[in-house]
Amino acid sequence: MIETPSLVDQHCHGVLRTELGLGTFEAHLGRGEGPPAPGTTFFDTQTGFAVRRWCPPLLGLEPHCPPARYLARRRELGVLESGRRLLRGSGITTYLVDTGLPGDLTGPGELATTGAAEAHEIVRLELLAEQVADTSGTVDSFLANLAESVHGAAAGAVAFTSVAGLREDRPLSPEPPGPGEVRGAAGRWLAGRQVGGELADPVLLRHLLWIAVASGLPLQLHTGAADPQRSFGAFARATAGLGTDLVLLHGYPHHRAAAHLAGVFPHVYADLGPALVRTGARAAAVLAEILELAPFGKLLFSSGAHGLPELHVVGATLFREALSRVLGTWVAEGAWSLADAQRVAAMIAADNARRVYGLMDE
């Protein structure tokens, strides 16, 4: 058995503080837009089946119990107690929390208390820029306040994250925009923007990325379902040697491309989490594919969880199960020694994240 006694969840979100009905709970299991197919629910997915396999025992139920029974037990315990049992049952010891999503979600401190773990903040660049725009009256004040806000956020966060790859449907130009280009883009965006409006201007998105690169903090890049080679290959090349690590998030189904980029560029890392959560019972096969391409020191565990503490459980458990199955098979076949398997498991589970995010003292 390959053991992973410590897990650093290098990218996740808070959990909902409110009690959930069946429909709302099911919606958080889906990754796409819109409702499930008629006559089905999002429990009819690999993620949904994994929730029913691994979460009921933490609430005192048998594995694979019906969704209605599971949610009835969840309501019986209450949102606080069920969340406490689930998060503490995940075995995650450190959470790195992206605080950029809307909704009544727990912050890093509350997540840490509930899960009896450590927690640190990841600052979402686009939300930071939108908040600055809401309080800046001119282009000059916006740009000055933006630079100051990013600098200030860097003092208290362990990383920045960006959804630029999700908001621009073309690959972002890799080079930093010039001052005149930035001023013009800022003027157009501020003039046409309603309070609370999202930042989607490609020039300003690039400007934000380069401000973050200059901070020296690791920069997490959401790739969504796009090919990360297409979205960020040129940006990875442009930022090589500058001292800022890039972490490619959510690469599935292009997980092999993300792993390849991590193998090519010394400062690029690949996130494992959602690839394993999405594939459920097939997680070991997907993990084996990733291990074919990336150096083991370039892979990072995460759950990618959002809203449901169940997704933290599923992310952690599927990762452990897949890693133990893959590495255990290689040990049994004589391809790897047990000592090497244990060392690599610890690297991917926690040690790589501790190194990248400066958590070595924890």
PDB file of C-alpha atoms in Angstrom, residues 76-322:
ATOM      1  CA  GLU A  76     -30.240  15.571   9.917  1.00  0.00           C
ATOM      2  CA  LEU A  77     -26.653  16.361  10.927  1.00  0.00           C
ATOM      3  CA  GLY A  78     -26.834  19.961   9.726  1.00  0.00           C
ATOM      4  CA  VAL A  79     -24.586  21.788   7.334  1.00  0.00           C
ATOM      5  CA  LEU A  80     -21.918  22.567   9.949  1.00  0.00           C
ATOM      6  CA  GLU A  81     -21.573  19.061  11.364  1.00  0.00           C
ATOM      7  CA  SER A  82     -21.752  17.298   8.005  1.00  0.00           C
ATOM      8  CA  GLY A  83     -19.146  19.720   6.631  1.00  0.00           C
ATOM      9  CA  ARG A  84     -16.910  19.114   9.635  1.00  0.00           C
ATOM     10  CA  ARG A  85     -17.095  15.331   9.272  1.00  0.00           C
ATOM     11  CA  LEU A  86     -16.500  15.425   5.536  1.00  0.00           C
ATOM     12  CA  LEU A  87     -13.598  17.878   5.500  1.00  0.00           C
ATOM     13  CA  ARG A  88     -11.846  16.182   8.415  1.00  0.00           C
ATOM     14  CA  GLY A  89     -12.431  12.815   6.789  1.00  0.00           C
ATOM     15  CA  SER A  90     -10.732  13.946   3.572  1.00  0.00           C
ATOM     16  CA  GLY A  91      -7.269  13.795   5.119  1.00  0.00           C
ATOM     17  CA  ILE A  92      -6.300  17.135   3.587  1.00  0.00           C
ATOM     18  CA  THR A  93      -3.869  18.960   5.877  1.00  0.00           C
ATOM     19  CA  THR A  94      -3.472  22.258   3.971  1.00  0.00           C
ATOM     20  CA  TYR A  95      -5.885  24.125   1.715  1.00  0.00           C
ATOM     21  CA  LEU A  96      -4.852  26.782  -0.812  1.00  0.00           C
ATOM     22  CA  VAL A  97      -8.124  28.612  -1.374  1.00  0.00           C
ATOM     23  CA  ASP A  98      -9.075  30.605  -4.480  1.00  0.00           C
ATOM     24  CA  THR A  99     -11.371  33.269  -3.023  1.00  0.00           C
ATOM     25  CA  GLY A 100     -12.491  34.645  -6.384  1.00  0.00           C
ATOM     26  CA  LEU A 101     -15.845  32.890  -6.800  1.00  0.00           C
ATOM     27  CA  PRO A 102     -19.199  34.435  -5.856  1.00  0.00           C
ATOM     28  CA  GLY A 103     -21.630  32.916  -3.381  1.00  0.00           C
ATOM     29  CA  ASP A 104     -21.872  32.273   0.343  1.00  0.00           C
ATOM     30  CA  LEU A 105     -18.612  30.321   0.538  1.00  0.00           C
ATOM     31  CA  THR A 106     -16.293  29.836   3.490  1.00  0.00           C
ATOM     32  CA  GLY A 107     -13.016  31.718   3.389  1.00  0.00           C
ATOM     33  CA  PRO A 108      -9.595  30.227   4.154  1.00  0.00           C
ATOM     34  CA  GLY A 109      -9.850  30.744   7.915  1.00  0.00           C
ATOM     35  CA  GLU A 110     -13.258  29.119   8.240  1.00  0.00           C
ATOM     36  CA  LEU A 111     -12.268  26.251   5.961  1.00  0.00           C
ATOM     37  CA  ALA A 112      -9.175  25.659   8.083  1.00  0.00           C
ATOM     38  CA  THR A 113     -11.173  25.606  11.315  1.00  0.00           C
ATOM     39  CA  THR A 114     -13.848  23.276   9.953  1.00  0.00           C
ATOM     40  CA  GLY A 115     -11.321  20.911   8.416  1.00  0.00           C
ATOM     41  CA  ALA A 116      -8.791  21.055  11.297  1.00  0.00           C
ATOM     42  CA  ALA A 117      -6.158  22.044   8.747  1.00  0.00           C
ATOM     43  CA  GLU A 118      -3.999  24.934   7.546  1.00  0.00           C
ATOM     44  CA  ALA A 119      -5.330  27.289   4.869  1.00  0.00           C
ATOM     45  CA  HIS A 120      -3.882  30.074   2.711  1.00  0.00           C
ATOM     46  CA  GLU A 121      -5.398  32.464   0.195  1.00  0.00           C
ATOM     47  CA  ILE A 122      -4.981  32.475  -3.569  1.00  0.00           C
ATOM     48  CA  VAL A 123      -5.987  35.876  -5.003  1.00  0.00           C
ATOM     49  CA  ARG A 124      -7.919  35.938  -8.275  1.00  0.00           C
ATOM     50  CA  LEU A 125      -6.499  38.705 -10.452  1.00  0.00           C
ATOM     51  CA  GLU A 126      -9.634  39.531 -12.431  1.00  0.00           C
ATOM     52  CA  LEU A 127     -11.762  39.977  -9.321  1.00  0.00           C
ATOM     53  CA  LEU A 128      -9.081  42.202  -7.805  1.00  0.00           C
ATOM     54  CA  ALA A 129      -9.064  44.376 -10.945  1.00  0.00           C
ATOM     55  CA  GLU A 130     -12.870  44.586 -10.968  1.00  0.00           C
ATOM     56  CA  GLN A 131     -12.895  45.680  -7.335  1.00  0.00           C
ATOM     57  CA  VAL A 132     -10.280  48.336  -8.063  1.00  0.00           C
ATOM     58  CA  ALA A 133     -12.325  49.585 -11.025  1.00  0.00           C
ATOM     59  CA  ASP A 134     -15.391  49.990  -8.804  1.00  0.00           C
ATOM     60  CA  THR A 135     -13.515  52.497  -6.636  1.00  0.00           C
ATOM     61  CA  SER A 136     -11.339  54.287  -9.234  1.00  0.00           C
ATOM     62  CA  GLY A 137     -12.669  57.333 -11.038  1.00  0.00           C
ATOM     63  CA  THR A 138     -10.042  57.827 -13.734  1.00  0.00           C
ATOM     64  CA  VAL A 139      -7.748  55.760 -15.912  1.00  0.00           C
ATOM     65  CA  ASP A 140      -4.680  57.016 -14.053  1.00  0.00           C
ATOM     66  CA  SER A 141      -6.124  56.185 -10.641  1.00  0.00           C
ATOM     67  CA  PHE A 142      -7.291  52.769 -11.849  1.00  0.00           C
ATOM     68  CA  LEU A 143      -3.864  51.786 -13.173  1.00  0.00           C
ATOM     69  CA  ALA A 144      -2.042  53.131 -10.120  1.00  0.00           C
ATOM     70  CA  ASN A 145      -4.474  51.488  -7.706  1.00  0.00           C
ATOM     71  CA  LEU A 146      -4.310  48.228  -9.637  1.00  0.00           C
ATOM     72  CA  ALA A 147      -0.524  48.014  -9.362  1.00  0.00           C
ATOM     73  CA  GLU A 148      -0.698  48.902  -5.667  1.00  0.00           C
ATOM     74  CA  SER A 149      -3.463  46.352  -5.010  1.00  0.00           C
ATOM     75  CA  VAL A 150      -1.586  43.513  -6.691  1.00  0.00           C
ATOM     76  CA  HIS A 151       1.536  44.426  -4.725  1.00  0.00           C
ATOM     77  CA  GLY A 152      -0.448  44.536  -1.487  1.00  0.00           C
ATOM     78  CA  ALA A 153      -2.196  41.227  -2.183  1.00  0.00           C
ATOM     79  CA  ALA A 154       1.144  39.553  -2.834  1.00  0.00           C
ATOM     80  CA  ALA A 155       2.172  40.262   0.741  1.00  0.00           C
ATOM     81  CA  GLY A 156      -0.574  38.091   2.212  1.00  0.00           C
ATOM     82  CA  ALA A 157      -1.284  35.447  -0.440  1.00  0.00           C
ATOM     83  CA  VAL A 158       0.603  32.334  -1.507  1.00  0.00           C
ATOM     84  CA  ALA A 159      -0.302  32.680  -5.195  1.00  0.00           C
ATOM     85  CA  PHE A 160      -2.285  34.538  -7.801  1.00  0.00           C
ATOM     86  CA  THR A 161      -4.740  32.863 -10.137  1.00  0.00           C
ATOM     87  CA  SER A 162      -6.221  33.997 -13.437  1.00  0.00           C
ATOM     88  CA  VAL A 163      -9.169  33.013 -15.618  1.00  0.00           C
ATOM     89  CA  ALA A 164      -7.800  34.938 -18.597  1.00  0.00           C
ATOM     90  CA  GLY A 165      -7.722  31.718 -20.620  1.00  0.00           C
ATOM     91  CA  LEU A 166     -11.459  31.262 -20.049  1.00  0.00           C
ATOM     92  CA  ARG A 167     -12.467  34.838 -20.900  1.00  0.00           C
ATOM     93  CA  GLU A 168     -10.532  35.127 -24.172  1.00  0.00           C
ATOM     94  CA  ASP A 169     -11.439  32.579 -26.840  1.00  0.00           C
ATOM     95  CA  ARG A 170      -8.158  33.099 -28.688  1.00  0.00           C
ATOM     96  CA  PRO A 171      -4.650  32.423 -27.380  1.00  0.00           C
ATOM     97  CA  LEU A 172      -3.440  35.466 -25.463  1.00  0.00           C
ATOM     98  CA  SER A 173      -0.531  37.321 -27.024  1.00  0.00           C
ATOM     99  CA  PRO A 174       2.435  36.406 -24.845  1.00  0.00           C
ATOM    100  CA  GLU A 175       4.272  39.720 -24.698  1.00  0.00           C
ATOM    101  CA  PRO A 176       3.413  42.430 -22.148  1.00  0.00           C
ATOM    102  CA  PRO A 177       1.356  45.281 -23.644  1.00  0.00           C
ATOM    103  CA  GLY A 178       2.904  48.735 -23.869  1.00  0.00           C
ATOM    104  CA  PRO A 179       1.869  51.613 -21.575  1.00  0.00           C
ATOM    105  CA  GLY A 180      -0.132  53.379 -24.292  1.00  0.00           C
ATOM    106  CA  GLU A 181      -1.924  50.196 -25.213  1.00  0.00           C
ATOM    107  CA  VAL A 182      -2.812  49.582 -21.561  1.00  0.00           C
ATOM    108  CA  ARG A 183      -4.073  53.142 -21.035  1.00  0.00           C
ATOM    109  CA  GLY A 184      -6.251  52.961 -24.139  1.00  0.00           C
ATOM    110  CA  ALA A 185      -7.722  49.601 -23.147  1.00  0.00           C
ATOM    111  CA  ALA A 186      -8.356  50.795 -19.588  1.00  0.00           C
ATOM    112  CA  GLY A 187     -10.112  53.916 -20.828  1.00  0.00           C
ATOM    113  CA  ARG A 188     -12.407  51.951 -23.131  1.00  0.00           C
ATOM    114  CA  TRP A 189     -13.209  49.352 -20.467  1.00  0.00           C
ATOM    115  CA  LEU A 190     -13.929  51.861 -17.715  1.00  0.00           C
ATOM    116  CA  ALA A 191     -16.065  54.032 -19.995  1.00  0.00           C
ATOM    117  CA  GLY A 192     -18.288  51.162 -21.088  1.00  0.00           C
ATOM    118  CA  ARG A 193     -18.374  49.219 -17.852  1.00  0.00           C
ATOM    119  CA  GLN A 194     -21.204  48.950 -15.377  1.00  0.00           C
ATOM    120  CA  VAL A 195     -20.301  48.599 -11.690  1.00  0.00           C
ATOM    121  CA  GLY A 196     -19.505  44.937 -11.063  1.00  0.00           C
ATOM    122  CA  GLY A 197     -18.848  44.183 -14.741  1.00  0.00           C
ATOM    123  CA  GLU A 198     -16.339  41.473 -15.580  1.00  0.00           C
ATOM    124  CA  LEU A 199     -12.923  42.170 -17.034  1.00  0.00           C
ATOM    125  CA  ALA A 200     -12.626  40.543 -20.444  1.00  0.00           C
ATOM    126  CA  ASP A 201     -10.434  42.987 -22.378  1.00  0.00           C
ATOM    127  CA  PRO A 202      -7.477  40.964 -23.747  1.00  0.00           C
ATOM    128  CA  VAL A 203      -4.999  43.826 -23.323  1.00  0.00           C
ATOM    129  CA  LEU A 204      -5.907  44.339 -19.663  1.00  0.00           C
ATOM    130  CA  LEU A 205      -5.887  40.592 -19.042  1.00  0.00           C
ATOM    131  CA  ARG A 206      -2.336  40.417 -20.397  1.00  0.00           C
ATOM    132  CA  HIS A 207      -1.376  43.462 -18.323  1.00  0.00           C
ATOM    133  CA  LEU A 208      -2.685  41.723 -15.192  1.00  0.00           C
ATOM    134  CA  LEU A 209      -0.754  38.539 -15.944  1.00  0.00           C
ATOM    135  CA  TRP A 210       2.494  40.439 -16.349  1.00  0.00           C
ATOM    136  CA  ILE A 211       1.958  42.436 -13.145  1.00  0.00           C
ATOM    137  CA  ALA A 212       1.519  39.094 -11.388  1.00  0.00           C
ATOM    138  CA  VAL A 213       4.636  37.666 -13.021  1.00  0.00           C
ATOM    139  CA  ALA A 214       6.605  40.654 -11.721  1.00  0.00           C
ATOM    140  CA  SER A 215       5.415  39.909  -8.170  1.00  0.00           C
ATOM    141  CA  GLY A 216       7.316  36.629  -8.094  1.00  0.00           C
ATOM    142  CA  LEU A 217       4.394  34.689  -6.590  1.00  0.00           C
ATOM    143  CA  PRO A 218       3.315  31.485  -8.361  1.00  0.00           C
ATOM    144  CA  LEU A 219       0.640  32.158 -10.980  1.00  0.00           C
ATOM    145  CA  GLN A 220      -2.147  29.610 -11.479  1.00  0.00           C
ATOM    146  CA  LEU A 221      -3.714  29.635 -14.944  1.00  0.00           C
ATOM    147  CA  HIS A 222      -7.192  28.193 -15.528  1.00  0.00           C
ATOM    148  CA  THR A 223      -7.212  26.319 -18.814  1.00  0.00           C
ATOM    149  CA  GLY A 224     -10.785  24.987 -18.660  1.00  0.00           C
ATOM    150  CA  ALA A 225     -11.426  22.410 -21.346  1.00  0.00           C
ATOM    151  CA  ALA A 226      -9.076  24.153 -23.795  1.00  0.00           C
ATOM    152  CA  ASP A 227      -5.715  22.813 -24.930  1.00  0.00           C
ATOM    153  CA  PRO A 228      -3.172  24.484 -22.606  1.00  0.00           C
ATOM    154  CA  GLN A 229      -0.522  24.287 -25.318  1.00  0.00           C
ATOM    155  CA  ARG A 230      -2.663  26.533 -27.513  1.00  0.00           C
ATOM    156  CA  SER A 231      -3.741  28.849 -24.713  1.00  0.00           C
ATOM    157  CA  PHE A 232      -0.514  29.255 -22.760  1.00  0.00           C
ATOM    158  CA  GLY A 233       2.356  27.654 -24.655  1.00  0.00           C
ATOM    159  CA  ALA A 234       3.646  30.993 -25.958  1.00  0.00           C
ATOM    160  CA  PHE A 235       3.152  32.648 -22.561  1.00  0.00           C
ATOM    161  CA  ALA A 236       5.138  29.863 -20.898  1.00  0.00           C
ATOM    162  CA  ARG A 237       7.965  30.453 -23.355  1.00  0.00           C
ATOM    163  CA  ALA A 238       7.864  34.234 -22.791  1.00  0.00           C
ATOM    164  CA  THR A 239       8.035  33.893 -19.000  1.00  0.00           C
ATOM    165  CA  ALA A 240      10.814  31.298 -18.877  1.00  0.00           C
ATOM    166  CA  GLY A 241      13.716  32.371 -16.719  1.00  0.00           C
ATOM    167  CA  LEU A 242      11.868  35.216 -14.981  1.00  0.00           C
ATOM    168  CA  GLY A 243      11.560  33.455 -11.636  1.00  0.00           C
ATOM    169  CA  THR A 244       7.783  32.999 -11.537  1.00  0.00           C
ATOM    170  CA  ASP A 245       6.275  29.510 -11.550  1.00  0.00           C
ATOM    171  CA  LEU A 246       3.166  28.833 -13.659  1.00  0.00           C
ATOM    172  CA  VAL A 247       0.667  26.177 -12.581  1.00  0.00           C
ATOM    173  CA  LEU A 248      -1.767  24.915 -15.233  1.00  0.00           C
ATOM    174  CA  LEU A 249      -5.168  24.199 -13.691  1.00  0.00           C
ATOM    175  CA  HIS A 250      -8.026  21.980 -14.823  1.00  0.00           C
ATOM    176  CA  GLY A 251      -6.416  20.585 -17.970  1.00  0.00           C
ATOM    177  CA  TYR A 252      -8.804  17.653 -18.496  1.00  0.00           C
ATOM    178  CA  PRO A 253      -9.440  16.368 -21.168  1.00  0.00           C
ATOM    179  CA  HIS A 254      -6.127  17.869 -22.331  1.00  0.00           C
ATOM    180  CA  HIS A 255      -4.242  16.570 -19.318  1.00  0.00           C
ATOM    181  CA  ARG A 256      -1.510  15.079 -21.482  1.00  0.00           C
ATOM    182  CA  ALA A 257      -0.820  18.476 -23.081  1.00  0.00           C
ATOM    183  CA  ALA A 258      -0.573  20.104 -19.647  1.00  0.00           C
ATOM    184  CA  ALA A 259       1.806  17.374 -18.471  1.00  0.00           C
ATOM    185  CA  HIS A 260       3.869  17.843 -21.630  1.00  0.00           C
ATOM    186  CA  LEU A 261       4.253  21.592 -21.004  1.00  0.00           C
ATOM    187  CA  ALA A 262       5.318  20.832 -17.433  1.00  0.00           C
ATOM    188  CA  GLY A 263       7.991  18.559 -18.862  1.00  0.00           C
ATOM    189  CA  VAL A 264       9.243  21.120 -21.377  1.00  0.00           C
ATOM    190  CA  PHE A 265       9.464  24.266 -19.232  1.00  0.00           C
ATOM    191  CA  PRO A 266      11.271  24.291 -15.866  1.00  0.00           C
ATOM    192  CA  HIS A 267       8.850  26.847 -14.382  1.00  0.00           C
ATOM    193  CA  VAL A 268       5.601  25.135 -15.480  1.00  0.00           C
ATOM    194  CA  TYR A 269       3.658  22.728 -13.243  1.00  0.00           C
ATOM    195  CA  ALA A 270       0.531  20.657 -13.865  1.00  0.00           C
ATOM    196  CA  ASP A 271      -2.480  20.245 -11.602  1.00  0.00           C
ATOM    197  CA  LEU A 272      -3.962  16.768 -11.144  1.00  0.00           C
ATOM    198  CA  GLY A 273      -7.222  17.413  -9.324  1.00  0.00           C
ATOM    199  CA  PRO A 274     -10.171  17.839 -11.689  1.00  0.00           C
ATOM    200  CA  ALA A 275      -8.823  15.233 -14.122  1.00  0.00           C
ATOM    201  CA  LEU A 276      -9.190  12.584 -11.419  1.00  0.00           C
ATOM    202  CA  VAL A 277     -12.477  13.911 -10.003  1.00  0.00           C
ATOM    203  CA  ARG A 278     -14.058  13.944 -13.462  1.00  0.00           C
ATOM    204  CA  THR A 279     -12.960  10.406 -14.318  1.00  0.00           C
ATOM    205  CA  GLY A 280     -13.872   8.707 -11.038  1.00  0.00           C
ATOM    206  CA  ALA A 281     -13.376   4.968 -11.332  1.00  0.00           C
ATOM    207  CA  ARG A 282     -11.025   5.563 -14.284  1.00  0.00           C
ATOM    208  CA  ALA A 283      -8.800   7.952 -12.323  1.00  0.00           C
ATOM    209  CA  ALA A 284      -5.878   5.524 -12.138  1.00  0.00           C
ATOM    210  CA  ALA A 285      -5.715   5.258 -15.937  1.00  0.00           C
ATOM    211  CA  VAL A 286      -5.686   9.043 -16.318  1.00  0.00           C
ATOM    212  CA  LEU A 287      -3.031   9.458 -13.628  1.00  0.00           C
ATOM    213  CA  ALA A 288      -0.824   6.871 -15.363  1.00  0.00           C
ATOM    214  CA  GLU A 289      -1.052   8.896 -18.584  1.00  0.00           C
ATOM    215  CA  ILE A 290       0.052  12.063 -16.792  1.00  0.00           C
ATOM    216  CA  LEU A 291       2.970  10.243 -15.149  1.00  0.00           C
ATOM    217  CA  GLU A 292       4.165   9.191 -18.606  1.00  0.00           C
ATOM    218  CA  LEU A 293       4.878  12.785 -19.582  1.00  0.00           C
ATOM    219  CA  ALA A 294       5.746  15.032 -16.648  1.00  0.00           C
ATOM    220  CA  PRO A 295       8.668  14.816 -14.250  1.00  0.00           C
ATOM    221  CA  PHE A 296       7.311  13.765 -10.880  1.00  0.00           C
ATOM    222  CA  GLY A 297       8.483  16.987  -9.260  1.00  0.00           C
ATOM    223  CA  LYS A 298       6.194  18.995 -11.558  1.00  0.00           C
ATOM    224  CA  LEU A 299       2.830  17.481 -10.564  1.00  0.00           C
ATOM    225  CA  LEU A 300       0.561  18.847  -7.833  1.00  0.00           C
ATOM    226  CA  PHE A 301      -2.465  17.357  -6.108  1.00  0.00           C
ATOM    227  CA  SER A 302      -5.647  19.398  -5.839  1.00  0.00           C
ATOM    228  CA  SER A 303      -9.321  18.696  -5.402  1.00  0.00           C
ATOM    229  CA  GLY A 304     -10.517  21.732  -7.358  1.00  0.00           C
ATOM    230  CA  ALA A 305     -13.521  21.521  -5.020  1.00  0.00           C
ATOM    231  CA  HIS A 306     -16.170  24.233  -5.021  1.00  0.00           C
ATOM    232  CA  GLY A 307     -19.264  24.477  -2.883  1.00  0.00           C
ATOM    233  CA  LEU A 308     -19.590  20.900  -1.651  1.00  0.00           C
ATOM    234  CA  PRO A 309     -17.284  19.446   1.019  1.00  0.00           C
ATOM    235  CA  GLU A 310     -18.025  16.142  -0.681  1.00  0.00           C
ATOM    236  CA  LEU A 311     -15.835  17.257  -3.581  1.00  0.00           C
ATOM    237  CA  HIS A 312     -12.864  17.698  -1.244  1.00  0.00           C
ATOM    238  CA  VAL A 313     -13.437  14.122  -0.060  1.00  0.00           C
ATOM    239  CA  VAL A 314     -13.768  12.742  -3.567  1.00  0.00           C
ATOM    240  CA  GLY A 315     -10.739  14.655  -4.843  1.00  0.00           C
ATOM    241  CA  ALA A 316      -8.529  13.451  -2.008  1.00  0.00           C
ATOM    242  CA  THR A 317      -9.768   9.860  -2.002  1.00  0.00           C
ATOM    243  CA  LEU A 318      -9.616   9.341  -5.759  1.00  0.00           C
ATOM    244  CA  PHE A 319      -6.112  10.775  -5.785  1.00  0.00           C
ATOM    245  CA  ARG A 320      -4.950   8.423  -3.029  1.00  0.00           C
ATOM    246  CA  GLU A 321      -6.635   5.418  -4.583  1.00  0.00           C
ATOM    247  CA  ALA A 322      -5.303   6.139  -8.069  1.00  0.00           C
TER     248      ALA A 322
END
